[in-house]
Short mmCIF file of the N, C-alpha and C atoms (twelve columns), coordinates in Angstrom:
data_MODEL
# 
_entry.id   MODEL 
# 
loop_
_atom_site.group_PDB 
_atom_site.id 
_atom_site.type_symbol 
_atom_site.label_atom_id 
_atom_site.label_alt_id 
_atom_site.label_comp_id 
_atom_site.label_asym_id 
_atom_site.label_seq_id 
_atom_site.Cartn_x 
_atom_site.Cartn_y 
_atom_site.Cartn_z 
_atom_site.pdbx_PDB_model_num 
ATOM 1   N N  . UNK A 1   40.146 6.625   87.728  1 
ATOM 2   C CA . UNK A 1   40.202 5.218   87.399  1 
ATOM 3   C C  . UNK A 1   40.876 4.456   88.536  1 
ATOM 4   N N  . UNK A 2   40.298 3.385   88.975  1 
ATOM 5   C CA . UNK A 2   40.852 2.572   90.049  1 
ATOM 6   C C  . UNK A 2   41.991 1.714   89.514  1 
ATOM 7   N N  . UNK A 3   43.075 1.610   90.290  1 
ATOM 8   C CA . UNK A 3   44.210 0.785   89.906  1 
ATOM 9   C C  . UNK A 3   44.354 -0.358  90.890  1 
ATOM 10  N N  . UNK A 4   44.883 -1.484  90.420  1 
ATOM 11  C CA . UNK A 4   45.168 -2.589  91.327  1 
ATOM 12  C C  . UNK A 4   46.344 -2.211  92.207  1 
ATOM 13  N N  . UNK A 5   46.491 -2.915  93.345  1 
ATOM 14  C CA . UNK A 5   47.620 -2.633  94.241  1 
ATOM 15  C C  . UNK A 5   48.952 -2.777  93.525  1 
ATOM 16  N N  . UNK A 6   49.080 -3.787  92.664  1 
ATOM 17  C CA . UNK A 6   50.356 -4.036  91.997  1 
ATOM 18  C C  . UNK A 6   50.734 -2.914  91.043  1 
ATOM 19  N N  . UNK A 7   49.767 -2.136  90.565  1 
ATOM 20  C CA . UNK A 7   50.063 -1.064  89.620  1 
ATOM 21  C C  . UNK A 7   50.408 0.246   90.310  1 
ATOM 22  N N  . UNK A 8   50.160 0.345   91.593  1 
ATOM 23  C CA . UNK A 8   50.480 1.571   92.312  1 
ATOM 24  C C  . UNK A 8   51.995 1.711   92.447  1 
ATOM 25  N N  . UNK A 9   52.519 2.942   92.501  1 
ATOM 26  C CA . UNK A 9   53.975 3.115   92.621  1 
ATOM 27  C C  . UNK A 9   54.527 2.354   93.826  1 
ATOM 28  N N  . UNK A 10  55.517 1.506   93.596  1 
ATOM 29  C CA . UNK A 10  56.099 0.723   94.676  1 
ATOM 30  C C  . UNK A 10  55.231 -0.443  95.088  1 
ATOM 31  N N  . UNK A 11  54.140 -0.659  94.377  1 
ATOM 32  C CA . UNK A 11  53.190 -1.736  94.652  1 
ATOM 33  C C  . UNK A 11  52.741 -1.674  96.108  1 
ATOM 34  N N  . UNK A 12  52.322 -2.790  96.645  1 
ATOM 35  C CA . UNK A 12  51.732 -2.821  97.973  1 
ATOM 36  C C  . UNK A 12  52.753 -2.583  99.080  1 
ATOM 37  N N  . UNK A 13  54.019 -2.665  98.786  1 
ATOM 38  C CA . UNK A 13  55.038 -2.507  99.823  1 
ATOM 39  C C  . UNK A 13  54.980 -1.138  100.480 1 
ATOM 40  N N  . UNK A 14  54.441 -0.131  99.813  1 
ATOM 41  C CA . UNK A 14  54.421 1.219   100.348 1 
ATOM 42  C C  . UNK A 14  53.097 1.568   101.011 1 
ATOM 43  N N  . UNK A 15  52.152 0.645   100.990 1 
ATOM 44  C CA . UNK A 15  50.851 0.908   101.590 1 
ATOM 45  C C  . UNK A 15  50.776 0.333   102.996 1 
ATOM 46  N N  . UNK A 16  49.884 0.877   103.794 1 
ATOM 47  C CA . UNK A 16  49.691 0.428   105.174 1 
ATOM 48  C C  . UNK A 16  49.181 -1.015  105.209 1 
ATOM 49  N N  . UNK A 17  48.137 -1.311  104.469 1 
ATOM 50  C CA . UNK A 17  47.571 -2.646  104.338 1 
ATOM 51  C C  . UNK A 17  46.927 -3.211  105.605 1 
ATOM 52  N N  . UNK A 18  46.638 -2.357  106.596 1 
ATOM 53  C CA . UNK A 18  45.799 -2.803  107.708 1 
ATOM 54  C C  . UNK A 18  44.438 -3.141  107.106 1 
ATOM 55  N N  . UNK A 19  43.727 -4.089  107.703 1 
ATOM 56  C CA . UNK A 19  42.424 -4.500  107.168 1 
ATOM 57  C C  . UNK A 19  41.329 -4.373  108.222 1 
ATOM 58  N N  . UNK A 20  40.133 -4.094  107.733 1 
ATOM 59  C CA . UNK A 20  38.935 -4.163  108.571 1 
ATOM 60  C C  . UNK A 20  37.817 -4.691  107.688 1 
ATOM 61  N N  . UNK A 21  37.188 -5.767  108.145 1 
ATOM 62  C CA . UNK A 21  36.148 -6.439  107.366 1 
ATOM 63  C C  . UNK A 21  36.664 -6.805  105.972 1 
ATOM 64  N N  . UNK A 22  37.964 -7.108  105.889 1 
ATOM 65  C CA . UNK A 22  38.564 -7.505  104.634 1 
ATOM 66  C C  . UNK A 22  39.000 -6.353  103.748 1 
ATOM 67  N N  . UNK A 23  38.592 -5.127  104.055 1 
ATOM 68  C CA . UNK A 23  38.993 -3.962  103.263 1 
ATOM 69  C C  . UNK A 23  40.394 -3.528  103.675 1 
ATOM 70  N N  . UNK A 24  41.225 -3.173  102.714 1 
ATOM 71  C CA . UNK A 24  42.622 -2.826  102.965 1 
ATOM 72  C C  . UNK A 24  42.782 -1.316  103.049 1 
ATOM 73  N N  . UNK A 25  43.529 -0.848  104.062 1 
ATOM 74  C CA . UNK A 25  43.849 0.574   104.171 1 
ATOM 75  C C  . UNK A 25  44.766 0.962   103.015 1 
ATOM 76  N N  . UNK A 26  44.437 2.046   102.349 1 
ATOM 77  C CA . UNK A 26  45.229 2.471   101.195 1 
ATOM 78  C C  . UNK A 26  46.051 3.722   101.484 1 
ATOM 79  N N  . UNK A 27  46.251 4.022   102.760 1 
ATOM 80  C CA . UNK A 27  47.155 5.117   103.115 1 
ATOM 81  C C  . UNK A 27  48.588 4.593   103.107 1 
ATOM 82  N N  . UNK A 28  49.563 5.499   103.155 1 
ATOM 83  C CA . UNK A 28  50.963 5.075   103.144 1 
ATOM 84  C C  . UNK A 28  51.333 4.352   104.430 1 
ATOM 85  N N  . UNK A 29  52.254 3.401   104.310 1 
ATOM 86  C CA . UNK A 29  52.741 2.649   105.464 1 
ATOM 87  C C  . UNK A 29  53.292 3.633   106.505 1 
ATOM 88  N N  . UNK A 30  52.938 3.418   107.778 1 
ATOM 89  C CA . UNK A 30  53.430 4.263   108.860 1 
ATOM 90  C C  . UNK A 30  52.660 5.561   109.032 1 
ATOM 91  N N  . UNK A 31  51.501 5.718   108.407 1 
ATOM 92  C CA . UNK A 31  50.732 6.965   108.494 1 
ATOM 93  C C  . UNK A 31  50.232 7.197   109.916 1 
ATOM 94  N N  . UNK A 32  49.879 8.436   110.205 1 
ATOM 95  C CA . UNK A 32  49.246 8.795   111.475 1 
ATOM 96  C C  . UNK A 32  47.748 8.851   111.289 1 
ATOM 97  N N  . UNK A 33  47.012 8.654   112.361 1 
ATOM 98  C CA . UNK A 33  45.563 8.788   112.305 1 
ATOM 99  C C  . UNK A 33  44.870 7.499   111.903 1 
ATOM 100 N N  . UNK A 34  43.608 7.635   111.581 1 
ATOM 101 C CA . UNK A 34  42.777 6.482   111.279 1 
ATOM 102 C C  . UNK A 34  43.134 5.834   109.943 1 
ATOM 103 N N  . UNK A 35  42.865 4.545   109.856 1 
ATOM 104 C CA . UNK A 35  43.000 3.817   108.598 1 
ATOM 105 C C  . UNK A 35  41.753 4.081   107.770 1 
ATOM 106 N N  . UNK A 36  41.899 4.060   106.463 1 
ATOM 107 C CA . UNK A 36  40.716 4.132   105.608 1 
ATOM 108 C C  . UNK A 36  41.018 3.542   104.243 1 
ATOM 109 N N  . UNK A 37  39.949 3.158   103.584 1 
ATOM 110 C CA . UNK A 37  40.013 2.636   102.220 1 
ATOM 111 C C  . UNK A 37  39.700 3.798   101.285 1 
ATOM 112 N N  . UNK A 38  40.630 4.119   100.399 1 
ATOM 113 C CA . UNK A 38  40.418 5.220   99.467  1 
ATOM 114 C C  . UNK A 38  39.133 4.984   98.681  1 
ATOM 115 N N  . UNK A 39  38.289 5.992   98.636  1 
ATOM 116 C CA . UNK A 39  37.041 5.891   97.901  1 
ATOM 117 C C  . UNK A 39  35.906 5.289   98.708  1 
ATOM 118 N N  . UNK A 40  36.138 5.023   99.972  1 
ATOM 119 C CA . UNK A 40  35.086 4.430   100.809 1 
ATOM 120 C C  . UNK A 40  34.909 5.223   102.087 1 
ATOM 121 N N  . UNK A 41  33.853 4.938   102.792 1 
ATOM 122 C CA . UNK A 41  33.556 5.655   104.025 1 
ATOM 123 C C  . UNK A 41  34.008 4.880   105.258 1 
ATOM 124 N N  . UNK A 42  34.649 3.728   105.086 1 
ATOM 125 C CA . UNK A 42  35.051 2.896   106.206 1 
ATOM 126 C C  . UNK A 42  36.320 3.456   106.848 1 
ATOM 127 N N  . UNK A 43  36.227 3.805   108.137 1 
ATOM 128 C CA . UNK A 43  37.371 4.295   108.906 1 
ATOM 129 C C  . UNK A 43  37.552 3.376   110.107 1 
ATOM 130 N N  . UNK A 44  38.823 3.127   110.503 1 
ATOM 131 C CA . UNK A 44  39.043 2.287   111.673 1 
ATOM 132 C C  . UNK A 44  40.386 2.615   112.315 1 
ATOM 133 N N  . UNK A 45  40.500 2.230   113.613 1 
ATOM 134 C CA . UNK A 45  41.766 2.380   114.310 1 
ATOM 135 C C  . UNK A 45  42.398 0.995   114.471 1 
ATOM 136 N N  . UNK A 46  43.583 0.935   115.055 1 
ATOM 137 C CA . UNK A 46  44.287 -0.345  115.180 1 
ATOM 138 C C  . UNK A 46  43.509 -1.363  116.014 1 
ATOM 139 N N  . UNK A 47  42.790 -0.897  117.040 1 
ATOM 140 C CA . UNK A 47  42.024 -1.817  117.879 1 
ATOM 141 C C  . UNK A 47  40.854 -2.445  117.128 1 
ATOM 142 N N  . UNK A 48  40.349 -1.763  116.109 1 
ATOM 143 C CA . UNK A 48  39.214 -2.266  115.334 1 
ATOM 144 C C  . UNK A 48  39.659 -3.075  114.108 1 
ATOM 145 N N  . UNK A 49  40.960 -3.137  113.847 1 
ATOM 146 C CA . UNK A 49  41.469 -3.822  112.658 1 
ATOM 147 C C  . UNK A 49  41.274 -5.334  112.759 1 
ATOM 148 N N  . UNK A 50  41.155 -5.968  111.599 1 
ATOM 149 C CA . UNK A 50  41.094 -7.424  111.559 1 
ATOM 150 C C  . UNK A 50  42.368 -7.993  112.161 1 
ATOM 151 N N  . UNK A 51  42.296 -9.153  112.806 1 
ATOM 152 C CA . UNK A 51  43.523 -9.780  113.308 1 
ATOM 153 C C  . UNK A 51  44.429 -10.158 112.134 1 
ATOM 154 N N  . UNK A 52  45.733 -10.259 112.360 1 
ATOM 155 C CA . UNK A 52  46.643 -10.574 111.258 1 
ATOM 156 C C  . UNK A 52  46.462 -11.983 110.702 1 
ATOM 157 N N  . UNK A 53  45.954 -12.913 111.530 1 
ATOM 158 C CA . UNK A 53  45.800 -14.289 111.079 1 
ATOM 159 C C  . UNK A 53  44.600 -14.408 110.145 1 
ATOM 160 N N  . UNK A 54  44.788 -15.098 109.038 1 
ATOM 161 C CA . UNK A 54  43.702 -15.337 108.095 1 
ATOM 162 C C  . UNK A 54  42.779 -16.419 108.662 1 
ATOM 163 N N  . UNK A 55  41.468 -16.210 108.613 1 
ATOM 164 C CA . UNK A 55  40.548 -17.206 109.152 1 
ATOM 165 C C  . UNK A 55  40.459 -18.488 108.313 1 
ATOM 166 N N  . UNK A 56  41.079 -18.520 107.139 1 
ATOM 167 C CA . UNK A 56  40.987 -19.706 106.275 1 
ATOM 168 C C  . UNK A 56  42.031 -20.764 106.600 1 
ATOM 169 N N  . UNK A 57  42.939 -20.490 107.527 1 
ATOM 170 C CA . UNK A 57  43.912 -21.506 107.921 1 
ATOM 171 C C  . UNK A 57  43.191 -22.768 108.364 1 
ATOM 172 N N  . UNK A 58  43.632 -23.926 107.875 1 
ATOM 173 C CA . UNK A 58  42.996 -25.191 108.211 1 
ATOM 174 C C  . UNK A 58  41.908 -25.609 107.240 1 
ATOM 175 N N  . UNK A 59  41.597 -24.767 106.264 1 
ATOM 176 C CA . UNK A 59  40.576 -25.107 105.266 1 
ATOM 177 C C  . UNK A 59  41.134 -26.084 104.237 1 
ATOM 178 N N  . UNK A 60  40.304 -26.989 103.713 1 
ATOM 179 C CA . UNK A 60  40.771 -27.901 102.666 1 
ATOM 180 C C  . UNK A 60  41.194 -27.115 101.424 1 
ATOM 181 N N  . UNK A 61  42.251 -27.575 100.775 1 
ATOM 182 C CA . UNK A 61  42.758 -26.881 99.592  1 
ATOM 183 C C  . UNK A 61  43.567 -27.845 98.729  1 
ATOM 184 N N  . UNK A 62  43.826 -27.418 97.509  1 
ATOM 185 C CA . UNK A 62  44.663 -28.179 96.582  1 
ATOM 186 C C  . UNK A 62  45.762 -27.268 96.065  1 
ATOM 187 N N  . UNK A 63  46.897 -27.837 95.659  1 
ATOM 188 C CA . UNK A 63  47.962 -26.997 95.110  1 
ATOM 189 C C  . UNK A 63  47.473 -26.221 93.888  1 
ATOM 190 N N  . UNK A 64  47.916 -24.984 93.787  1 
ATOM 191 C CA . UNK A 64  47.550 -24.147 92.641  1 
ATOM 192 C C  . UNK A 64  48.325 -24.611 91.407  1 
ATOM 193 N N  . UNK A 65  47.762 -24.402 90.211  1 
ATOM 194 C CA . UNK A 65  48.515 -24.739 88.998  1 
ATOM 195 C C  . UNK A 65  49.825 -23.955 88.968  1 
ATOM 196 N N  . UNK A 66  50.820 -24.515 88.313  1 
ATOM 197 C CA . UNK A 66  52.142 -23.884 88.279  1 
ATOM 198 C C  . UNK A 66  52.412 -23.210 86.946  1 
ATOM 199 N N  . UNK A 67  53.147 -22.104 87.021  1 
ATOM 200 C CA . UNK A 67  53.679 -21.477 85.818  1 
ATOM 201 C C  . UNK A 67  54.840 -22.323 85.308  1 
ATOM 202 N N  . UNK A 68  55.343 -22.024 84.129  1 
ATOM 203 C CA . UNK A 68  56.464 -22.784 83.566  1 
ATOM 204 C C  . UNK A 68  57.696 -22.768 84.472  1 
ATOM 205 N N  . UNK A 69  57.873 -21.668 85.226  1 
ATOM 206 C CA . UNK A 69  59.037 -21.580 86.116  1 
ATOM 207 C C  . UNK A 69  58.800 -22.237 87.479  1 
ATOM 208 N N  . UNK A 70  57.614 -22.851 87.674  1 
ATOM 209 C CA . UNK A 70  57.319 -23.559 88.923  1 
ATOM 210 C C  . UNK A 70  56.526 -22.768 89.939  1 
ATOM 211 N N  . UNK A 71  56.370 -21.463 89.743  1 
ATOM 212 C CA . UNK A 71  55.611 -20.641 90.677  1 
ATOM 213 C C  . UNK A 71  54.158 -21.100 90.685  1 
ATOM 214 N N  . UNK A 72  53.516 -21.269 91.786  1 
ATOM 215 C CA . UNK A 72  53.834 -20.931 93.171  1 
ATOM 216 C C  . UNK A 72  54.427 -22.071 93.993  1 
ATOM 217 N N  . UNK A 73  55.060 -23.012 93.363  1 
ATOM 218 C CA . UNK A 73  55.828 -24.019 94.088  1 
ATOM 219 C C  . UNK A 73  55.029 -24.960 94.964  1 
ATOM 220 N N  . UNK A 74  53.866 -25.402 94.506  1 
ATOM 221 C CA . UNK A 74  53.081 -26.360 95.275  1 
ATOM 222 C C  . UNK A 74  52.189 -25.743 96.335  1 
ATOM 223 N N  . UNK A 75  52.226 -24.427 96.460  1 
ATOM 224 C CA . UNK A 75  51.355 -23.761 97.426  1 
ATOM 225 C C  . UNK A 75  49.948 -23.633 96.853  1 
ATOM 226 N N  . UNK A 76  48.998 -23.392 97.709  1 
ATOM 227 C CA . UNK A 76  47.607 -23.215 97.310  1 
ATOM 228 C C  . UNK A 76  47.247 -21.743 97.414  1 
ATOM 229 N N  . UNK A 77  46.291 -21.311 96.609  1 
ATOM 230 C CA . UNK A 77  45.794 -19.947 96.690  1 
ATOM 231 C C  . UNK A 77  44.701 -19.890 97.754  1 
ATOM 232 N N  . UNK A 78  44.899 -19.077 98.768  1 
ATOM 233 C CA . UNK A 78  43.897 -18.929 99.831  1 
ATOM 234 C C  . UNK A 78  42.680 -18.198 99.260  1 
ATOM 235 N N  . UNK A 79  41.488 -18.770 99.383  1 
ATOM 236 C CA . UNK A 79  40.296 -18.126 98.834  1 
ATOM 237 C C  . UNK A 79  39.813 -16.928 99.652  1 
ATOM 238 N N  . UNK A 80  40.382 -16.723 100.823 1 
ATOM 239 C CA . UNK A 80  39.960 -15.613 101.676 1 
ATOM 240 C C  . UNK A 80  40.853 -14.387 101.506 1 
ATOM 241 N N  . UNK A 81  42.172 -14.581 101.570 1 
ATOM 242 C CA . UNK A 81  43.076 -13.420 101.532 1 
ATOM 243 C C  . UNK A 81  43.930 -13.363 100.270 1 
ATOM 244 N N  . UNK A 82  43.850 -14.372 99.414  1 
ATOM 245 C CA . UNK A 82  44.569 -14.431 98.136  1 
ATOM 246 C C  . UNK A 82  46.071 -14.617 98.280  1 
ATOM 247 N N  . UNK A 83  46.522 -15.110 99.427  1 
ATOM 248 C CA . UNK A 83  47.940 -15.453 99.601  1 
ATOM 249 C C  . UNK A 83  48.197 -16.837 99.014  1 
ATOM 250 N N  . UNK A 84  49.417 -17.082 98.576  1 
ATOM 251 C CA . UNK A 84  49.833 -18.433 98.215  1 
ATOM 252 C C  . UNK A 84  50.378 -19.065 99.482  1 
ATOM 253 N N  . UNK A 85  49.734 -20.143 99.933  1 
ATOM 254 C CA . UNK A 85  49.993 -20.716 101.246 1 
ATOM 255 C C  . UNK A 85  50.415 -22.177 101.118 1 
ATOM 256 N N  . UNK A 86  51.439 -22.597 101.853 1 
ATOM 257 C CA . UNK A 86  51.804 -24.024 101.858 1 
ATOM 258 C C  . UNK A 86  50.672 -24.869 102.433 1 
ATOM 259 N N  . UNK A 87  50.599 -26.100 101.950 1 
ATOM 260 C CA . UNK A 87  49.611 -27.043 102.454 1 
ATOM 261 C C  . UNK A 87  50.211 -27.892 103.566 1 
ATOM 262 N N  . UNK A 88  49.383 -28.271 104.516 1 
ATOM 263 C CA . UNK A 88  49.790 -29.208 105.552 1 
ATOM 264 C C  . UNK A 88  49.659 -30.625 104.998 1 
ATOM 265 N N  . UNK A 89  50.187 -31.599 105.728 1 
ATOM 266 C CA . UNK A 89  50.148 -32.993 105.274 1 
ATOM 267 C C  . UNK A 89  48.731 -33.513 105.052 1 
ATOM 268 N N  . UNK A 90  47.748 -32.950 105.770 1 
ATOM 269 C CA . UNK A 90  46.370 -33.416 105.620 1 
ATOM 270 C C  . UNK A 90  45.602 -32.709 104.497 1 
ATOM 271 N N  . UNK A 91  46.293 -31.889 103.674 1 
ATOM 272 C CA . UNK A 91  45.657 -31.217 102.543 1 
ATOM 273 C C  . UNK A 91  44.894 -29.961 102.902 1 
ATOM 274 N N  . UNK A 92  45.206 -29.370 104.049 1 
ATOM 275 C CA . UNK A 92  44.573 -28.119 104.449 1 
ATOM 276 C C  . UNK A 92  45.595 -26.992 104.406 1 
ATOM 277 N N  . UNK A 93  45.085 -25.761 104.352 1 
ATOM 278 C CA . UNK A 93  45.966 -24.597 104.347 1 
ATOM 279 C C  . UNK A 93  46.670 -24.463 105.693 1 
ATOM 280 N N  . UNK A 94  47.949 -24.222 105.656 1 
ATOM 281 C CA . UNK A 94  48.694 -23.957 106.876 1 
ATOM 282 C C  . UNK A 94  48.182 -22.645 107.486 1 
ATOM 283 N N  . UNK A 95  48.105 -22.551 108.802 1 
ATOM 284 C CA . UNK A 95  47.750 -21.259 109.404 1 
ATOM 285 C C  . UNK A 95  48.712 -20.187 108.900 1 
ATOM 286 N N  . UNK A 96  48.181 -19.024 108.561 1 
ATOM 287 C CA . UNK A 96  49.000 -17.974 107.963 1 
ATOM 288 C C  . UNK A 96  48.413 -16.599 108.257 1 
ATOM 289 N N  . UNK A 97  49.271 -15.590 108.160 1 
ATOM 290 C CA . UNK A 97  48.798 -14.214 108.264 1 
ATOM 291 C C  . UNK A 97  48.122 -13.840 106.958 1 
ATOM 292 N N  . UNK A 98  47.145 -12.974 107.028 1 
ATOM 293 C CA . UNK A 98  46.462 -12.482 105.846 1 
ATOM 294 C C  . UNK A 98  47.471 -11.800 104.929 1 
ATOM 295 N N  . UNK A 99  47.347 -12.050 103.636 1 
ATOM 296 C CA . UNK A 99  48.271 -11.461 102.667 1 
ATOM 297 C C  . UNK A 99  48.195 -9.949  102.721 1 
ATOM 298 N N  . UNK A 100 49.353 -9.307  102.834 1 
ATOM 299 C CA . UNK A 100 49.415 -7.857  102.932 1 
ATOM 300 C C  . UNK A 100 50.378 -7.271  101.915 1 
ATOM 301 N N  . UNK A 101 50.512 -7.929  100.784 1 
ATOM 302 C CA . UNK A 101 51.369 -7.397  99.726  1 
ATOM 303 C C  . UNK A 101 52.626 -8.224  99.566  1 
ATOM 304 N N  . UNK A 102 53.188 -8.164  98.374  1 
ATOM 305 C CA . UNK A 102 54.407 -8.900  98.074  1 
ATOM 306 C C  . UNK A 102 55.624 -8.161  98.602  1 
ATOM 307 N N  . UNK A 103 56.618 -8.889  99.095  1 
ATOM 308 C CA . UNK A 103 57.792 -8.222  99.665  1 
ATOM 309 C C  . UNK A 103 58.681 -7.547  98.624  1 
ATOM 310 N N  . UNK A 104 58.646 -8.016  97.376  1 
ATOM 311 C CA . UNK A 104 59.498 -7.414  96.337  1 
ATOM 312 C C  . UNK A 104 58.700 -7.209  95.062  1 
ATOM 313 N N  . UNK A 105 59.229 -6.370  94.195  1 
ATOM 314 C CA . UNK A 105 58.605 -6.129  92.887  1 
ATOM 315 C C  . UNK A 105 58.610 -7.409  92.056  1 
ATOM 316 N N  . UNK A 106 59.686 -8.196  92.156  1 
ATOM 317 C CA . UNK A 106 59.768 -9.452  91.403  1 
ATOM 318 C C  . UNK A 106 58.658 -10.416 91.846  1 
ATOM 319 N N  . UNK A 107 58.401 -10.485 93.156  1 
ATOM 320 C CA . UNK A 107 57.315 -11.342 93.652  1 
ATOM 321 C C  . UNK A 107 55.967 -10.855 93.127  1 
ATOM 322 N N  . UNK A 108 55.771 -9.540  93.102  1 
ATOM 323 C CA . UNK A 108 54.520 -8.979  92.588  1 
ATOM 324 C C  . UNK A 108 54.358 -9.313  91.103  1 
ATOM 325 N N  . UNK A 109 55.450 -9.270  90.355  1 
ATOM 326 C CA . UNK A 109 55.398 -9.591  88.924  1 
ATOM 327 C C  . UNK A 109 55.027 -11.050 88.694  1 
ATOM 328 N N  . UNK A 110 55.596 -11.966 89.476  1 
ATOM 329 C CA . UNK A 110 55.268 -13.393 89.328  1 
ATOM 330 C C  . UNK A 110 53.822 -13.653 89.717  1 
ATOM 331 N N  . UNK A 111 53.379 -13.022 90.772  1 
ATOM 332 C CA . UNK A 111 51.993 -13.162 91.217  1 
ATOM 333 C C  . UNK A 111 51.038 -12.654 90.131  1 
ATOM 334 N N  . UNK A 112 51.355 -11.489 89.559  1 
ATOM 335 C CA . UNK A 112 50.519 -10.931 88.496  1 
ATOM 336 C C  . UNK A 112 50.490 -11.860 87.289  1 
ATOM 337 N N  . UNK A 113 51.634 -12.421 86.918  1 
ATOM 338 C CA . UNK A 113 51.687 -13.361 85.798  1 
ATOM 339 C C  . UNK A 113 50.807 -14.583 86.078  1 
ATOM 340 N N  . UNK A 114 50.848 -15.093 87.313  1 
ATOM 341 C CA . UNK A 114 50.024 -16.252 87.663  1 
ATOM 342 C C  . UNK A 114 48.544 -15.922 87.493  1 
ATOM 343 N N  . UNK A 115 48.104 -14.773 88.042  1 
ATOM 344 C CA . UNK A 115 46.695 -14.407 87.941  1 
ATOM 345 C C  . UNK A 115 46.288 -14.140 86.494  1 
ATOM 346 N N  . UNK A 116 47.174 -13.577 85.702  1 
ATOM 347 C CA . UNK A 116 46.862 -13.354 84.287  1 
ATOM 348 C C  . UNK A 116 46.770 -14.674 83.521  1 
ATOM 349 N N  . UNK A 117 47.507 -15.678 83.963  1 
ATOM 350 C CA . UNK A 117 47.499 -16.986 83.298  1 
ATOM 351 C C  . UNK A 117 46.323 -17.837 83.747  1 
ATOM 352 N N  . UNK A 118 46.079 -17.892 85.040  1 
ATOM 353 C CA . UNK A 118 45.082 -18.821 85.581  1 
ATOM 354 C C  . UNK A 118 43.816 -18.132 86.087  1 
ATOM 355 N N  . UNK A 119 43.831 -16.815 86.234  1 
ATOM 356 C CA . UNK A 119 42.640 -16.097 86.673  1 
ATOM 357 C C  . UNK A 119 42.400 -16.207 88.164  1 
ATOM 358 N N  . UNK A 120 41.242 -15.683 88.585  1 
ATOM 359 C CA . UNK A 120 40.891 -15.662 89.997  1 
ATOM 360 C C  . UNK A 120 40.236 -16.946 90.319  1 
# 
């Protein structure tokens, strides 16, 4: 059975999260050898990885709906990498790195609550 990143032990913080063509490496952070997506045939090295910058920076966006506690604080949900990104004064997404996992378990829990409340 496939599990979401947030349900894996330690959530995404323990995964490599290098990307190629948008697919995320599911090996442990700091692994040796090629990156790969568990259950797929896609293999890549660091030179073939997607750049860290998300290509959606500068795209028009609107603030995401807020939970009762205020999360995500006026940020918009990036439709490309699923990061919550601050908006620029002109209503576009600020340039940002592609989302590679939440830094803490608490952040992952708030993110999961948002998606369960408002959906994709």
